[in-house]
Tab-separated table of C-alpha atoms in Angstrom:
chain	number	residue	atom	x	y	z
A	1	MET	CA	0.000	0.000	0.000
A	2	ALA	CA	2.796	2.409	0.966
A	3	ALA	CA	4.645	1.535	-2.215
A	4	ALA	CA	1.556	2.362	-4.244
A	5	VAL	CA	1.232	5.778	-2.565
A	6	ILE	CA	4.901	6.540	-3.205
A	7	ALA	CA	4.587	5.517	-6.860
A	8	SER	CA	1.462	7.656	-7.263
A	9	SER	CA	3.006	10.746	-5.693
A	10	SER	CA	6.185	10.398	-7.722
A	11	SER	CA	4.178	10.512	-10.959
A	12	VAL	CA	2.733	13.961	-10.195
A	13	PRO	CA	5.896	15.937	-11.081
A	14	ALA	CA	6.197	13.904	-14.257
A	15	MET	CA	2.637	14.786	-15.265
A	16	ALA	CA	3.247	18.451	-14.482
A	17	GLU	CA	6.373	18.399	-16.633
A	18	LEU	CA	4.446	16.753	-19.478
A	19	ASN	CA	1.665	19.374	-19.320
A	20	ARG	CA	4.201	22.194	-19.290
A	21	PHE	CA	5.992	20.617	-22.247
A	22	GLU	CA	2.736	20.348	-24.210
A	23	ALA	CA	1.967	23.993	-23.485
A	24	ASP	CA	5.434	25.082	-24.559
A	25	THR	CA	5.215	23.095	-27.794
A	26	ARG	CA	1.674	24.332	-28.414
A	27	GLY	CA	-0.276	21.155	-27.899
A	28	GLU	CA	0.166	17.418	-27.715
A	29	PHE	CA	2.837	16.255	-30.165
A	30	GLY	CA	3.331	19.888	-31.169
A	31	ILE	CA	0.437	19.823	-33.660
A	32	GLY	CA	-1.855	22.296	-31.986
A	33	SER	CA	-2.117	24.923	-29.317
A	34	ALA	CA	-2.828	24.351	-25.653
A	35	ALA	CA	-3.738	28.034	-25.300
A	36	GLN	CA	-7.232	28.853	-24.036
A	37	TYR	CA	-8.282	32.490	-24.316
A	38	GLY	CA	-12.066	32.155	-24.224
A	39	SER	CA	-13.596	35.449	-22.969
A	40	ALA	CA	-10.096	36.665	-22.044
A	41	ASP	CA	-9.162	40.348	-21.989
A	42	LEU	CA	-6.347	40.647	-24.529
A	43	SER	CA	-6.980	44.248	-25.487
A	44	LYS	CA	-3.942	46.369	-26.403
A	45	THR	CA	-1.516	43.458	-25.944
A	46	ILE	CA	1.331	42.364	-28.214
A	47	HIS	CA	1.395	38.767	-29.513
A	48	SER	CA	3.199	39.123	-32.826
A	49	ASN	CA	4.743	36.078	-34.544
A	50	GLU	CA	3.268	33.624	-32.025
A	51	ASN	CA	1.761	30.184	-32.563
A	52	PHE	CA	-1.977	30.078	-31.770
A	53	ARG	CA	-2.787	27.081	-33.934
A	54	ARG	CA	-6.092	25.509	-32.839
A	55	ALA	CA	-6.308	27.894	-29.874
A	56	ASN	CA	-9.625	29.048	-28.459
A	57	PHE	CA	-10.411	32.787	-28.556
A	58	THR	CA	-14.202	32.512	-28.305
A	59	SER	CA	-15.685	35.859	-27.154
A	60	ALA	CA	-12.208	37.196	-26.354
A	61	ASP	CA	-11.557	40.951	-26.232
A	62	MET	CA	-8.764	41.487	-28.780
A	63	ARG	CA	-9.282	45.191	-29.424
A	64	GLU	CA	-6.252	47.138	-30.659
A	65	SER	CA	-3.937	44.166	-30.053
A	66	ASP	CA	-0.987	43.202	-32.245
A	67	PHE	CA	-1.145	39.653	-33.665
A	68	SER	CA	0.884	40.421	-36.785
A	69	GLY	CA	2.641	37.426	-38.311
A	70	SER	CA	1.027	34.981	-35.881
A	71	THR	CA	-0.397	31.576	-36.827
A	72	PHE	CA	-4.092	30.951	-36.058
A	73	ASN	CA	-4.575	27.968	-38.356
A	74	GLY	CA	-7.653	26.045	-37.191
A	75	ALA	CA	-8.305	28.392	-34.254
A	76	TYR	CA	-11.712	29.326	-32.835
A	77	LEU	CA	-12.409	33.074	-32.843
A	78	GLU	CA	-16.190	33.184	-32.949
A	79	LYS	CA	-17.776	36.242	-31.267
A	80	ALA	CA	-14.315	37.708	-30.564
A	81	VAL	CA	-14.053	41.508	-30.635
A	82	ALA	CA	-10.975	42.568	-32.613
A	83	TYR	CA	-11.662	46.237	-33.330
A	84	LYS	CA	-8.526	47.827	-34.830
A	85	ALA	CA	-6.537	44.647	-34.098
A	86	ASN	CA	-3.441	44.014	-36.198
A	87	PHE	CA	-3.480	40.682	-38.071
A	88	SER	CA	-1.151	41.777	-40.875
A	89	GLY	CA	0.711	38.819	-42.348
A	90	ALA	CA	-1.098	36.412	-40.008
A	91	ASP	CA	-2.181	32.890	-40.995
A	92	LEU	CA	-5.932	32.784	-40.326
A	93	SER	CA	-6.619	29.859	-42.638
A	94	ASP	CA	-9.264	27.295	-41.651
A	95	THR	CA	-10.361	29.437	-38.695
A	96	LEU	CA	-13.891	29.783	-37.345
A	97	MET	CA	-14.499	33.549	-37.203
A	98	ASP	CA	-18.298	33.523	-37.100
A	99	ARG	CA	-19.903	36.708	-35.658
A	100	MET	CA	-16.490	38.283	-35.107
A	101	VAL	CA	-16.029	42.053	-34.873
A	102	LEU	CA	-13.206	43.113	-37.203
A	103	ASN	CA	-14.038	46.784	-37.706
A	104	GLU	CA	-10.958	48.675	-38.922
A	105	ALA	CA	-8.804	45.588	-38.278
A	106	ASN	CA	-5.557	45.295	-40.215
A	107	LEU	CA	-5.697	42.182	-42.398
A	108	THR	CA	-2.998	43.329	-44.808
A	109	ASN	CA	-1.312	40.310	-46.457
A	110	ALA	CA	-3.154	37.936	-44.118
A	111	VAL	CA	-4.129	34.442	-45.299
A	112	LEU	CA	-7.808	33.663	-44.623
A	113	VAL	CA	-8.153	30.634	-46.901
A	114	ARG	CA	-11.251	28.535	-46.035
A	115	SER	CA	-12.017	30.717	-43.011
A	116	VAL	CA	-15.642	31.056	-41.909
A	117	LEU	CA	-16.638	34.719	-41.536
A	118	THR	CA	-20.412	34.414	-41.524
A	119	ARG	CA	-22.218	37.303	-39.810
A	120	SER	CA	-18.868	38.954	-39.046
A	121	ASP	CA	-18.344	42.711	-39.386
A	122	LEU	CA	-15.315	43.777	-41.433
A	123	GLY	CA	-16.352	47.395	-41.850
A	124	GLY	CA	-13.323	49.539	-42.644
A	125	ALA	CA	-10.907	46.608	-42.405
A	126	LYS	CA	-7.581	46.918	-44.252
A	127	ILE	CA	-7.474	43.992	-46.680
A	128	GLU	CA	-4.734	44.886	-49.166
A	129	GLY	CA	-2.992	41.666	-50.188
A	130	ALA	CA	-5.285	39.462	-48.077
A	131	ASP	CA	-6.180	36.018	-49.488
A	132	PHE	CA	-9.853	35.055	-48.942
A	133	SER	CA	-9.821	31.996	-51.221
A	134	ASP	CA	-12.754	29.647	-50.441
A	135	ALA	CA	-13.645	31.700	-47.344
A	136	VAL	CA	-17.322	31.801	-46.390
A	137	ILE	CA	-18.442	35.440	-46.249
A	138	ASP	CA	-21.935	36.918	-46.327
A	139	LEU	CA	-22.744	38.354	-49.748
A	140	LEU	CA	-23.343	41.929	-48.577
A	141	GLN	CA	-20.068	41.931	-46.660
A	142	LYS	CA	-18.248	40.543	-49.679
A	143	GLN	CA	-19.718	43.240	-51.921
A	144	ALA	CA	-18.582	45.939	-49.486
A	145	LEU	CA	-15.028	44.557	-49.437
A	146	CYS	CA	-14.927	44.348	-53.233
A	147	LYS	CA	-15.428	48.106	-53.455
A	148	TYR	CA	-11.857	48.703	-52.315
A	149	ALA	CA	-10.086	45.310	-52.388
A	150	ASN	CA	-6.636	45.390	-53.978
A	151	GLY	CA	-3.185	43.845	-53.870
A	152	THR	CA	-1.709	40.365	-54.085
A	153	ASN	CA	-0.838	38.114	-51.163
A	154	PRO	CA	2.963	37.789	-50.956
A	155	LEU	CA	2.791	34.227	-49.600
A	156	THR	CA	0.147	32.590	-51.797
A	157	GLY	CA	0.479	34.860	-54.837
A	158	VAL	CA	-3.317	35.181	-55.027
A	159	ASP	CA	-4.969	38.449	-56.024
A	160	THR	CA	-7.213	39.791	-53.256
A	161	ARG	CA	-10.073	40.728	-55.570
A	162	LYS	CA	-9.964	37.336	-57.259
A	163	SER	CA	-9.944	35.533	-53.906
A	164	LEU	CA	-13.104	37.431	-52.923
A	165	GLY	CA	-14.765	36.662	-56.227
A	166	CYS	CA	-14.977	40.308	-57.282
A	167	GLY	CA	-15.474	41.049	-60.962
A	168	ASN	CA	-17.148	39.084	-63.705
A	169	SER	CA	-16.795	35.539	-62.353
A	170	ARG	CA	-20.370	34.692	-61.406
A	171	ARG	CA	-19.417	31.501	-59.580
A	172	ASN	CA	-16.919	33.209	-57.300
A	173	ALA	CA	-18.932	36.385	-56.844
A	174	TYR	CA	-21.676	34.458	-55.089
A	175	GLY	CA	-19.384	32.885	-52.520
A	176	SER	CA	-18.380	29.371	-51.654
A	177	PRO	CA	-20.497	26.510	-53.038
A	178	SER	CA	-20.516	25.090	-49.512
A	179	SER	CA	-22.646	28.018	-48.352
A	180	PRO	CA	-25.273	28.613	-51.050
A	181	LEU	CA	-27.928	30.012	-48.698
A	182	LEU	CA	-25.585	32.548	-47.134
A	183	SER	CA	-23.955	33.788	-50.295
A	184	ALA	CA	-26.311	33.053	-53.195
A	185	PRO	CA	-27.694	36.065	-55.110
A	186	PRO	CA	-31.436	36.667	-55.520
A	187	GLN	CA	-33.054	34.337	-58.027
A	188	ARG	CA	-33.632	37.193	-60.488
A	189	LEU	CA	-29.858	37.441	-60.946
A	190	LEU	CA	-29.439	33.838	-61.992
A	191	GLY	CA	-30.633	34.339	-65.552
A	192	ARG	CA	-28.417	34.052	-68.610
A	193	ASP	CA	-27.880	37.810	-68.718
A	194	GLY	CA	-26.788	38.154	-65.079
A	195	PHE	CA	-23.478	39.896	-64.525
A	196	CYS	CA	-21.298	41.464	-61.856
A	197	ASP	CA	-19.680	44.869	-62.148
A	198	GLU	CA	-15.898	44.433	-62.242
A	199	LYS	CA	-15.211	47.669	-60.369
A	200	THR	CA	-17.730	47.349	-57.526
A	201	GLY	CA	-18.318	43.605	-57.338
A	202	LEU	CA	-22.077	44.317	-57.259
A	203	CYS	CA	-24.349	41.959	-59.190
A	204	ASP	CA	-27.449	42.860	-61.182
A	205	ALA	CA	-29.568	41.657	-64.093
A	206	LYS	CA	-28.726	43.134	-67.489
C-alpha cells in the first residue's frame, strides 16, 4: 500500500512536466495549441509572430492588439471583438471567425483561406494583399469589401479581388459553393444575362 502511494506521488511531477511541455510546444505532439483564451481580456496586448494554432479565442476581447505574423490555423475566434486589431501577415486559414467584430482591423497580407466569416463585421478593415480563397463570407459583406479590395498576397500569390470573387466571375462572386444560402444572389440574378460589375463587385440583371 505504501509503495503504491509513493509511486502515485512520484508521478505527479512527471505529469506536471508533461503538461508544461505540451503547453510550450503548443499542444500534444506539437500539432496544436494548448492556449485557451475564451472570454479573455487581450486588449492592447502584443502577440506578434506567435503560434496560436487551434487555440480558443471565443468571445475574447482582442481590441487594438498586435497579432501580426502569428499563426491561427484552425483556431476558434467566434464572437471575438478585434476592433482595430493588427493581423497583418497572419495565418488565419481554416479558422472559425463567425460573428467576429473586425471593424478597422488590419488584415494586410493575411491568409484567410477557407475561413468562416459568416455574420462577421469587417467594416473599414484593411485587406490589401489578403487572401480570402474559399472563405465563407456573407454576400453583402463581400460586396462591401470588393469596393476597395486590392493587392496580391505575398505568400500565396493570389490576387485579393480574385480571392473574394470580385469582378465578372459569377461563380466566385456568389461565394463558396458550400454556403449557397448565405452567399447566393437573388433568383432574379441567376438568368443568362446576369453579370457582376468588375469595379464594384455588385451583381445585377442586365
